[in-house]
Short mmCIF file of N, CA and C in Angstrom, two decimals:
data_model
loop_
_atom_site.label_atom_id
_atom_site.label_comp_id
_atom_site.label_asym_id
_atom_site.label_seq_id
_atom_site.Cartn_x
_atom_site.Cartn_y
_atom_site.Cartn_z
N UNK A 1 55.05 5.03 18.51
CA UNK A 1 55.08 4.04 19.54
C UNK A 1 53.94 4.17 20.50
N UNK A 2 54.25 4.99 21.57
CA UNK A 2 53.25 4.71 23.05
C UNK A 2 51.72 5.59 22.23
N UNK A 3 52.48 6.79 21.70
CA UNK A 3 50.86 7.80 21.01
C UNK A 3 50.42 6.42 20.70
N UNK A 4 50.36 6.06 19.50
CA UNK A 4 50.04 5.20 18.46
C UNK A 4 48.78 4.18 18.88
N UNK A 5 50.04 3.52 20.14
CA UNK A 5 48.78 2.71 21.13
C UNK A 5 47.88 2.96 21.57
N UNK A 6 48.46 4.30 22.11
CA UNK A 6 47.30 4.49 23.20
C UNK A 6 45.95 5.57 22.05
N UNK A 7 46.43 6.04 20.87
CA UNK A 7 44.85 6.12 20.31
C UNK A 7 44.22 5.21 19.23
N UNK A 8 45.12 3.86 19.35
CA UNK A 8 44.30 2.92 18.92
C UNK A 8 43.16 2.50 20.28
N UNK A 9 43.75 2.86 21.33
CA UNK A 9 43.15 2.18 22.64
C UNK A 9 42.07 3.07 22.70
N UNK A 10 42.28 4.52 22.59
CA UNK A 10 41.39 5.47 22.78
C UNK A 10 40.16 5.22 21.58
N UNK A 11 40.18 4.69 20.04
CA UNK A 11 39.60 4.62 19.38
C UNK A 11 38.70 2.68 19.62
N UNK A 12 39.50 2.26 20.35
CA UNK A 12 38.69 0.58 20.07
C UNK A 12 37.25 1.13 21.52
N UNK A 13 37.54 2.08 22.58
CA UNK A 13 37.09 2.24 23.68
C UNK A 13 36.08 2.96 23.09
N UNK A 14 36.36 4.30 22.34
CA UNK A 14 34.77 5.21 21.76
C UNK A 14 33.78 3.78 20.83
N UNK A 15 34.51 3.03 20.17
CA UNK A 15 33.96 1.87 19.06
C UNK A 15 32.64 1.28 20.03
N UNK A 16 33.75 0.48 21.11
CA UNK A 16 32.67 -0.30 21.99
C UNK A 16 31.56 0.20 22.46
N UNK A 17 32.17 1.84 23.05
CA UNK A 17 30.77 2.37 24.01
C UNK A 17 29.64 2.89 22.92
N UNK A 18 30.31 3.53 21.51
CA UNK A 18 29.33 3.92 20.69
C UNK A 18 28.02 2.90 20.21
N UNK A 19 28.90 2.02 19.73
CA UNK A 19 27.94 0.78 19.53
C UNK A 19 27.10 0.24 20.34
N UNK A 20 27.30 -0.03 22.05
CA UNK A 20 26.77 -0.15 22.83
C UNK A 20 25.54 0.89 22.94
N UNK A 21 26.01 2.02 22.64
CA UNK A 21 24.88 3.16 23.18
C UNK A 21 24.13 3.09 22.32
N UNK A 22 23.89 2.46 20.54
CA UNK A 22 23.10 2.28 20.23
C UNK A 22 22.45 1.47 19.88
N UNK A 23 23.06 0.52 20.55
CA UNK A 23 22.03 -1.11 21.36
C UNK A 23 21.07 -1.03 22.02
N UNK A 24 21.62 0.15 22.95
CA UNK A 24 20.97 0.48 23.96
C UNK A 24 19.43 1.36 23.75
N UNK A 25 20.10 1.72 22.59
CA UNK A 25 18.49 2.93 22.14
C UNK A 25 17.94 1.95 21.54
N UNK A 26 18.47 1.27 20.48
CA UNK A 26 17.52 0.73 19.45
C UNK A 26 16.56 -0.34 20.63
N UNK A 27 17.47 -1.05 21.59
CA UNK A 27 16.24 -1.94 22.55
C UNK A 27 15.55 -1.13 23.24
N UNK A 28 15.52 0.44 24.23
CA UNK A 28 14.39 1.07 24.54
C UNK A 28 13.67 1.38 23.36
N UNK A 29 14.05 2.11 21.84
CA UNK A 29 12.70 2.35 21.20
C UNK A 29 11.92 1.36 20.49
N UNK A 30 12.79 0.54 20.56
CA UNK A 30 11.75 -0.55 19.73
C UNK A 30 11.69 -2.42 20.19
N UNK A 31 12.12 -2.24 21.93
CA UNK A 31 12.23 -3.87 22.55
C UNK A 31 13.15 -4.86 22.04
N UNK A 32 13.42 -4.81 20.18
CA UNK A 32 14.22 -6.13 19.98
C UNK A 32 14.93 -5.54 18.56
N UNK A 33 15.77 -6.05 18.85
CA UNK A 33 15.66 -5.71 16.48
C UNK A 33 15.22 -5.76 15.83
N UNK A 34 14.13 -7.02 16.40
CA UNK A 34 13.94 -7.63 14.96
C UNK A 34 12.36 -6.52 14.71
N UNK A 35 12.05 -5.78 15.73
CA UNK A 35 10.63 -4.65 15.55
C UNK A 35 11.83 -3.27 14.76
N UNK A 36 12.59 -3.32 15.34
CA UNK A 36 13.79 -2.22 14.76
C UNK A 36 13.68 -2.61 13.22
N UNK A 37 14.17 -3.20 12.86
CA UNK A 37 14.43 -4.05 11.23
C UNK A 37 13.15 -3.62 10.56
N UNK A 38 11.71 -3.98 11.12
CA UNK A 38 10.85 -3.52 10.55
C UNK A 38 10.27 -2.82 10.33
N UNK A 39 10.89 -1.75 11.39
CA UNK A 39 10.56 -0.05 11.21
C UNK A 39 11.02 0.45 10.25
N UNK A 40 12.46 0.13 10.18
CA UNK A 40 13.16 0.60 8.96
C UNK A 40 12.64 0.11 7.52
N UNK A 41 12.52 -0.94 7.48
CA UNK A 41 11.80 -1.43 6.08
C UNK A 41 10.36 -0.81 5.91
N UNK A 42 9.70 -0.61 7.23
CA UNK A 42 8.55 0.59 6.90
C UNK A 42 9.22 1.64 6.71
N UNK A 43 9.50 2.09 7.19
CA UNK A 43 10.19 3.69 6.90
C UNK A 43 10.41 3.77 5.23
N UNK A 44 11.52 2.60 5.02
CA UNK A 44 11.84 2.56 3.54
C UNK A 44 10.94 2.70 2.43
N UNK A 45 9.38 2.07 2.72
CA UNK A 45 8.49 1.86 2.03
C UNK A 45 8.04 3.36 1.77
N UNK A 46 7.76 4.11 3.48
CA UNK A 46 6.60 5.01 3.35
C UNK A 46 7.80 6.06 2.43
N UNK A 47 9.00 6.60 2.43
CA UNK A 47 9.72 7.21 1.98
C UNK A 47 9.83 6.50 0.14
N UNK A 48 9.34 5.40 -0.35
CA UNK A 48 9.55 5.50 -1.83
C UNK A 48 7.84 6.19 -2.10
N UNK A 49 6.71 5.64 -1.01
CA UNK A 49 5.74 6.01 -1.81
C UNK A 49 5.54 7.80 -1.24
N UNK A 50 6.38 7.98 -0.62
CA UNK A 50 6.42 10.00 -0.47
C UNK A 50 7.58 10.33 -1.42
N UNK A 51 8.03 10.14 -1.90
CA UNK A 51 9.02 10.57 -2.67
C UNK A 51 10.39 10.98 -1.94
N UNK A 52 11.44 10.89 -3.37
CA UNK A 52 12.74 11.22 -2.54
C UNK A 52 12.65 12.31 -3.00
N UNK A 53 13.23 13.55 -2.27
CA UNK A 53 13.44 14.76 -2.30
C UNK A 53 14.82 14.58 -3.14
N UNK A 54 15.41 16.01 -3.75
CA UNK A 54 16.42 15.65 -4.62
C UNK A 54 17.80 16.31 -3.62
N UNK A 55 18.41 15.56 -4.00
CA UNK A 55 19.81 15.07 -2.79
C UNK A 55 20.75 16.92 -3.41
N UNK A 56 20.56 17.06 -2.45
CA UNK A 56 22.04 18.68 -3.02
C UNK A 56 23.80 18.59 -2.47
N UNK A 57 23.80 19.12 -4.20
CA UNK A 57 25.34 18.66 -4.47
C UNK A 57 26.29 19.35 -3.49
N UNK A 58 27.20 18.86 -3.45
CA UNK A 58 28.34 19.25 -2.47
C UNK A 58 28.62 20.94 -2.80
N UNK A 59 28.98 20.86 -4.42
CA UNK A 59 29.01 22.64 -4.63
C UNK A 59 27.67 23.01 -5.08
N UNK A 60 26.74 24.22 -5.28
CA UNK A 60 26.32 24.70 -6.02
C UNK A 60 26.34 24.19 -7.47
N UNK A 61 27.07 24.24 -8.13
CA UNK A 61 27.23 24.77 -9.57
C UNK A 61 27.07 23.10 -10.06
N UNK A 62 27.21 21.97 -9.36
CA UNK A 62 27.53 20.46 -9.82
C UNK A 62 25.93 20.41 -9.64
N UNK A 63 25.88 19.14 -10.60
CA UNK A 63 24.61 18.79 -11.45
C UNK A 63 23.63 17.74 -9.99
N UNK A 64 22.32 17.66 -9.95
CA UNK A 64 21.39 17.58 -8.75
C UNK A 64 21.44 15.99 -9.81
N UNK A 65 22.02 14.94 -8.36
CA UNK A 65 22.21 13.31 -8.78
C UNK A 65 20.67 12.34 -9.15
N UNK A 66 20.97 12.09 -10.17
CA UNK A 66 19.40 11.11 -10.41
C UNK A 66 18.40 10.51 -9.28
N UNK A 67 17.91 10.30 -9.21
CA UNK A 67 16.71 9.75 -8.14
C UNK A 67 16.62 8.41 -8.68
N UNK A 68 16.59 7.78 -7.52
CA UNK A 68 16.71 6.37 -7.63
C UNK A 68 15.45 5.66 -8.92
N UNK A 69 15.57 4.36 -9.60
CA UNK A 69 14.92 4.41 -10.29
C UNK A 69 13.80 3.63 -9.98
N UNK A 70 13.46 3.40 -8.90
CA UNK A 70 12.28 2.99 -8.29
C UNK A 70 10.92 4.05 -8.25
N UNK A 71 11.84 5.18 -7.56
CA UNK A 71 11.27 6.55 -7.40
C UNK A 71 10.81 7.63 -8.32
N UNK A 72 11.44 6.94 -9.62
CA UNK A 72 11.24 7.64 -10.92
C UNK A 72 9.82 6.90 -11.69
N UNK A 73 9.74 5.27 -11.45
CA UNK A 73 9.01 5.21 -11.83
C UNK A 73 7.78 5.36 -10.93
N UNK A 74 7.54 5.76 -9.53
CA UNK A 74 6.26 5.43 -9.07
C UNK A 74 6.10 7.31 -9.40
N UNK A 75 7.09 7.91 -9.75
CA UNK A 75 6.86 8.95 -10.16
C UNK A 75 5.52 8.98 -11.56
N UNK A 76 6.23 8.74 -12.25
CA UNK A 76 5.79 8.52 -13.92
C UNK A 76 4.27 7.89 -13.67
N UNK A 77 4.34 6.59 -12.89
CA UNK A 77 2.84 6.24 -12.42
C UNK A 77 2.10 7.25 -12.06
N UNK A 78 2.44 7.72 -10.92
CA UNK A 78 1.52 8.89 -10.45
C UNK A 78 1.36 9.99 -11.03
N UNK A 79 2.21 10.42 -11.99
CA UNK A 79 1.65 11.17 -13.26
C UNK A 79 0.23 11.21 -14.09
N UNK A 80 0.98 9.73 -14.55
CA UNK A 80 -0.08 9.13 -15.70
C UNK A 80 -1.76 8.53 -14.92
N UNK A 81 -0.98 8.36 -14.03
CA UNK A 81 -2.58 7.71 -12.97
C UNK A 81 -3.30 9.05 -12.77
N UNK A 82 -3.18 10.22 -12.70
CA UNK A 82 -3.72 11.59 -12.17
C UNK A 82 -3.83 12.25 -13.64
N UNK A 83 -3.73 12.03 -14.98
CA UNK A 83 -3.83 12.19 -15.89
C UNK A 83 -5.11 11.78 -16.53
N UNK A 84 -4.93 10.30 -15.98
CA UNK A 84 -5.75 9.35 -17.01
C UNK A 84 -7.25 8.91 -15.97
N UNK A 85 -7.03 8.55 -14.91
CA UNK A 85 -8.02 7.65 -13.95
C UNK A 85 -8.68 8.77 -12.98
N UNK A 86 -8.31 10.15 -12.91
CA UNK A 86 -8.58 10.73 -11.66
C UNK A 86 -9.99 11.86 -12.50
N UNK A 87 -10.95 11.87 -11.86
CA UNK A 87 -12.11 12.32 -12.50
C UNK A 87 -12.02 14.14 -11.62
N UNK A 88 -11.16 14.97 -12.14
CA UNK A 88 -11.15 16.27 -12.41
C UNK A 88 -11.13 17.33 -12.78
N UNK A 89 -11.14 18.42 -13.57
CA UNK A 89 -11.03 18.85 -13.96
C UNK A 89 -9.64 19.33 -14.86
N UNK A 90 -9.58 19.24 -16.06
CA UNK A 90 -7.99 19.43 -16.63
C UNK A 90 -7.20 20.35 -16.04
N UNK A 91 -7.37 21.22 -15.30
CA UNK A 91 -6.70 22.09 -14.77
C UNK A 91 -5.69 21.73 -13.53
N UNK A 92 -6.82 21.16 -12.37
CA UNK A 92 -6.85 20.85 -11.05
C UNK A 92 -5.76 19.06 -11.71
N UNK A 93 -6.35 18.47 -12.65
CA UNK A 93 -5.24 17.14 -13.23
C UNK A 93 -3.89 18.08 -13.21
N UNK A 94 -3.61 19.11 -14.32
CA UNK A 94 -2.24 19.34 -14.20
C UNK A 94 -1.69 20.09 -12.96
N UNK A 95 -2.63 20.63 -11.90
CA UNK A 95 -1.83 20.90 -10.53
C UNK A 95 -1.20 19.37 -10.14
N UNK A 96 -2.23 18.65 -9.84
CA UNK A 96 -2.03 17.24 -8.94
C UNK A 96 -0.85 16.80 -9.82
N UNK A 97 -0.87 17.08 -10.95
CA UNK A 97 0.17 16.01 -11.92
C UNK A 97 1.81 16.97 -11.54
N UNK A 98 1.33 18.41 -11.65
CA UNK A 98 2.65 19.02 -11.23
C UNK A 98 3.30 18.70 -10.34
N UNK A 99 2.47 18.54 -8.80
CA UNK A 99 2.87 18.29 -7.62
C UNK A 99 3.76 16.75 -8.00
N UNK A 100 3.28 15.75 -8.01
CA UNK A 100 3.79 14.68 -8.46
C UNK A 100 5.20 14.95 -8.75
N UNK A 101 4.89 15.26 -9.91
CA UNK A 101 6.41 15.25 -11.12
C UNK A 101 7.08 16.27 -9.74
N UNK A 102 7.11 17.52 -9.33
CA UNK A 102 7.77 18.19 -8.62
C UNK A 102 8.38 16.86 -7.28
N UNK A 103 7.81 16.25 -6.94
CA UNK A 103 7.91 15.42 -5.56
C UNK A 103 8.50 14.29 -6.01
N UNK A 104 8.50 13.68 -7.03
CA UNK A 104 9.41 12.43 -7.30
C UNK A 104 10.38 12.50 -8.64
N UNK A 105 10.51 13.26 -9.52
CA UNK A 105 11.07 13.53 -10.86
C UNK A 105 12.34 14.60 -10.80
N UNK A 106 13.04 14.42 -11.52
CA UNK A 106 14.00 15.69 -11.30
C UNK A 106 13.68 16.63 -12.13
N UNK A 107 14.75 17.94 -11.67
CA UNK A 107 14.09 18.91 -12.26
C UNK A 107 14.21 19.40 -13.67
N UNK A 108 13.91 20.33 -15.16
CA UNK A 108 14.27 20.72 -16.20
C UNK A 108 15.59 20.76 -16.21
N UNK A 109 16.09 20.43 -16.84
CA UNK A 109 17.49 21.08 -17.54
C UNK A 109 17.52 22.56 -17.27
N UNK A 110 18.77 22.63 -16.88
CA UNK A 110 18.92 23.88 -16.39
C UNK A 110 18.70 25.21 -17.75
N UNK A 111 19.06 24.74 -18.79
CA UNK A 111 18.62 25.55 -20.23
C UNK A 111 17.64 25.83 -20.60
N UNK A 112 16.41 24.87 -19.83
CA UNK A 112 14.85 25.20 -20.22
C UNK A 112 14.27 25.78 -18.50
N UNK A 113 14.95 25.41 -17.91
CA UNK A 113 14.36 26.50 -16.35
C UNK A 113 13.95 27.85 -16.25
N UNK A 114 12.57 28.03 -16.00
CA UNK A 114 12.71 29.67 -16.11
C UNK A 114 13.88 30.47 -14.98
N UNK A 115 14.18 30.04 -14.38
CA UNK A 115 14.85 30.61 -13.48
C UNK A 115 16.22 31.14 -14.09
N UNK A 116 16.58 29.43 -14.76
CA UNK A 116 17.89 30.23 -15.65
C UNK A 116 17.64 30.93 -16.77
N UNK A 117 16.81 30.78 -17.08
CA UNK A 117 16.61 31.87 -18.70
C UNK A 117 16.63 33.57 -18.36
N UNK A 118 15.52 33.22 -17.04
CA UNK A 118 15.71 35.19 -16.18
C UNK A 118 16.64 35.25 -16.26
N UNK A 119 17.65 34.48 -15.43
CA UNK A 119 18.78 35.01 -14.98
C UNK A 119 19.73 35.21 -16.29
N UNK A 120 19.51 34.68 -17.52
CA UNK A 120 20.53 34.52 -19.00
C UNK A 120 20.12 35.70 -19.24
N UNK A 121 18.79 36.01 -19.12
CA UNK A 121 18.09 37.66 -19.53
C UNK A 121 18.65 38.67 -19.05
N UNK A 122 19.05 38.32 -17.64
CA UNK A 122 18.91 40.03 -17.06
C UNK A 122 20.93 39.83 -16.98
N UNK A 123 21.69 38.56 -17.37
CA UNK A 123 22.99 38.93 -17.58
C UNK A 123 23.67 39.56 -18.69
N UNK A 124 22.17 38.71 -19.57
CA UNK A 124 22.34 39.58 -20.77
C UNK A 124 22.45 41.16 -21.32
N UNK A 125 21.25 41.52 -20.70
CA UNK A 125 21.11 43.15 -20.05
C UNK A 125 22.65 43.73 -19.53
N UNK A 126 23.06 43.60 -18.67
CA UNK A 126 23.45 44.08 -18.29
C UNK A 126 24.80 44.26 -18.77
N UNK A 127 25.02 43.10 -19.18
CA UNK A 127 26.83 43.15 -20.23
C UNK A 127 26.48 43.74 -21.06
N UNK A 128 25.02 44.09 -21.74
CA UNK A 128 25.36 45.92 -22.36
C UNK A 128 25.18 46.93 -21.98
N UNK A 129 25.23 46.96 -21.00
CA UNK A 129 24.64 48.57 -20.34
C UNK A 129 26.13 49.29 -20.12
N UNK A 130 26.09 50.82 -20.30
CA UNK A 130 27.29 51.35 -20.59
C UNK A 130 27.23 51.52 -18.94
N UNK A 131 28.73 52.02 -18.89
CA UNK A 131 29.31 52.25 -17.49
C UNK A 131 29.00 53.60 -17.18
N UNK A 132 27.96 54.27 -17.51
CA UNK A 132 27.75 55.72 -17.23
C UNK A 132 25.99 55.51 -16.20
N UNK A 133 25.90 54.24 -16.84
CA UNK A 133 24.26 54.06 -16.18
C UNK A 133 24.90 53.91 -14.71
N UNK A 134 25.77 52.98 -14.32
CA UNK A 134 26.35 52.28 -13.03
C UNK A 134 26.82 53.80 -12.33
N UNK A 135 26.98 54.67 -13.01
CA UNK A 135 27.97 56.09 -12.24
C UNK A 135 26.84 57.06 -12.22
N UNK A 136 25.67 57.28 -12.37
CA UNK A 136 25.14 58.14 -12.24
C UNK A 136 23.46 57.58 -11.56
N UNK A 137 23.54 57.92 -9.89
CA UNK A 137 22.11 56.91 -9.35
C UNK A 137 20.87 57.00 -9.93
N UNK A 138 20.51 58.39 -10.74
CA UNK A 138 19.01 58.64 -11.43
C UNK A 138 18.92 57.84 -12.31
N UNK A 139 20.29 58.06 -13.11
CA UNK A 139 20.13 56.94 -14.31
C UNK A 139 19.93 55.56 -14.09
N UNK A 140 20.50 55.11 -13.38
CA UNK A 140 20.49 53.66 -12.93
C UNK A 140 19.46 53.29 -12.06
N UNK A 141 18.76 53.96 -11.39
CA UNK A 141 17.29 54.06 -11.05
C UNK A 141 16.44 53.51 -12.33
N UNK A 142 16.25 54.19 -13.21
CA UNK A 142 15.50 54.42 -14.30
C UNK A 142 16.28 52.91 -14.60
N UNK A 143 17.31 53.23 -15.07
CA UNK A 143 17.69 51.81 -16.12
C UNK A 143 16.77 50.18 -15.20
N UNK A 144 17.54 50.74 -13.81
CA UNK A 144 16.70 49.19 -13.48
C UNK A 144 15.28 49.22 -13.39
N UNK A 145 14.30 50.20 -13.05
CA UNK A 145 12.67 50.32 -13.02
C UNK A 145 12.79 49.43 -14.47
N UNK A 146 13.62 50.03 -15.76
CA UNK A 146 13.00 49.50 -16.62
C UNK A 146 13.19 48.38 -17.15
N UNK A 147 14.45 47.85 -16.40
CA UNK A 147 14.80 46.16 -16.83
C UNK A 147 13.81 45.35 -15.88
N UNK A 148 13.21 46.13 -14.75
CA UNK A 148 12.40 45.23 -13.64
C UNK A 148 10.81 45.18 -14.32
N UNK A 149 10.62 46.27 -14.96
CA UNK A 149 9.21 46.25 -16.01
C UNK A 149 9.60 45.36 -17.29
N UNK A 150 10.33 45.51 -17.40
CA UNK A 150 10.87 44.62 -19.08
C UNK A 150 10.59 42.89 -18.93
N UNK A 151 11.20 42.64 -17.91
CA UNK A 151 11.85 40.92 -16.90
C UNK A 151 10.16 40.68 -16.94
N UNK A 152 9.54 41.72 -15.99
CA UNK A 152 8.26 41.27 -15.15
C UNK A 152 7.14 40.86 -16.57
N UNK A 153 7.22 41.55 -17.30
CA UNK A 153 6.27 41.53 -18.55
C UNK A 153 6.88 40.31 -19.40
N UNK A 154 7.82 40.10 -19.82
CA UNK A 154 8.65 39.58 -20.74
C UNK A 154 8.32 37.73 -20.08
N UNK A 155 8.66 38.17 -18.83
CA UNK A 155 8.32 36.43 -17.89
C UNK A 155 6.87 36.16 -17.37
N UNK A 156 5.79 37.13 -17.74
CA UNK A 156 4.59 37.19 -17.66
C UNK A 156 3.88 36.06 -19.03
N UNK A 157 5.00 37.27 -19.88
CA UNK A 157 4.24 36.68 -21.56
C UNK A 157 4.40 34.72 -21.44
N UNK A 158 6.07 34.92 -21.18
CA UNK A 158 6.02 33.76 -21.31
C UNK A 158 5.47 32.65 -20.20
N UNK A 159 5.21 32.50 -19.28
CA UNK A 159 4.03 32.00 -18.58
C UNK A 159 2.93 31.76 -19.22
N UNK A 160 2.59 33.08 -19.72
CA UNK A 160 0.58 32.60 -20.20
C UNK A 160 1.16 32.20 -21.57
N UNK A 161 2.04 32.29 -22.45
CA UNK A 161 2.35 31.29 -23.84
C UNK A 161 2.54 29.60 -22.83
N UNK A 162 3.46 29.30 -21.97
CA UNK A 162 3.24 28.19 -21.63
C UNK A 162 1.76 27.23 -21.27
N UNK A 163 1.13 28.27 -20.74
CA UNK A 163 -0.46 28.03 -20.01
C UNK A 163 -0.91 27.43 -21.17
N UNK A 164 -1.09 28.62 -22.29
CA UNK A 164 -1.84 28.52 -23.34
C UNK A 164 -1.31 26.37 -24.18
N UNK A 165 -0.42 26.38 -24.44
CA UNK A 165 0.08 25.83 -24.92
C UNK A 165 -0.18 24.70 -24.36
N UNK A 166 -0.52 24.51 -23.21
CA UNK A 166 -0.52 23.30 -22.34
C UNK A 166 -2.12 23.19 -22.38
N UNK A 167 -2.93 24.37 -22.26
CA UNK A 167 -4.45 23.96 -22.63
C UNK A 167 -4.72 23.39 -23.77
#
C-alpha cells in the first residue's frame, strides 16, 4: 500500500531530476542537441575507423563476442591495404599488418594461441611429475629451472619456425 506509493513517488522524482540533469549537461557541453547528436555520430565514426577493442566476457572462461561486422571488415581492408599498396619493407608490412589485425580482428582460437599451448605444455608437465619432486625443495628447484629452460627454448623454437614460415 503506502511503501508501494511512496517508492513509486520516490522513483518518478530520481526519473525527472536524472533526466533533467542530463539536459542540463548535454546543453552546457554542447549548446543544443542537435551539436550533441553530431558529436556522437562523430564519435561513432572516429571509434569504427580506431577500432573496437574486444568486449570481455562476464566470466573468464566464456568465449570473447564477435566484433561488429563493419569493424571486421575495415579490419580486413586495412590488412590487405598495408600488404598490398604500402611501399615497405616485408617485415615493417607484417608489423603494420599485425597491429591492424590485433586492433580490429579477433583473436586465434584459443587451440592455436601460444599462450594456451604454454599453458597445455607446462599442465602437461606437471600431471607427470611424481609427488616426491613437490616434497623435497632441491628437487623441485631443479625440476622447475628445468621445465623453465625446457618452456623458454621449446617457445623460442617455435617462434623462429613461425618467423621462418611467414618469410
Amino acid at each position: 500500500g503506502k511503501h508501494t506509493i511512496f517508492a513509486e513517488m520516490i522513483g518518478q522524482a530520481v526519473y525527472e531530476a536524472t533526466s533533467k540533469a542530463i539536459m542540463t549537461n548535454i546543453l552546457y557541453l554542447h549548446y543544443n542537441y542537435a551539436t550533441y547528436t553530431i558529436h556522437r555520430w562523430f564519435r561513432t565514426f572516429l571509434g569504427l575507423l580506431m577500432g573496437a577493442m574486444p568486449l570481455i566476457p562476464p566470466k573468464p572462461m566464456m568465449p570473447i563476442p564477435r566484433a561488429p561486422l563493419n569493424v571486421v571488415f575495415m579490419g580486413v581492408a586495412k590488412v590487405l591495404i598495408i600488404y598490398f599498396f604500402v611501399p615497405l619493407p616485408d617485415k615493417a608490412k607484417l608489423l603494420f599488418a599485425a597491429v591492424a589485425w590485433d586492433r580490429y580482428l579477433r583473436e586465434p582460437p584459443l587451440t592455436f594461441h601460444p599462450v594456451c599451448i604454454a599453458g597445455s605444455m607446462i599442465s602437461a608437465c606437471l600431471s607427470r611429475t611424481p609427488d616426491r619432486v613437490y616434497n623435497n625443495p632441491l628437487l623441485g628447484f631443479t625440476c622447475g629451472s628445468v621445465l623453465l629452460i625446457f618452456m623458454f627454448f621449446t617457445m623460442t623454437l617455435g617462434a623462429w619456425a613461425f618467423n621462418e614460415c611467414v618469410d
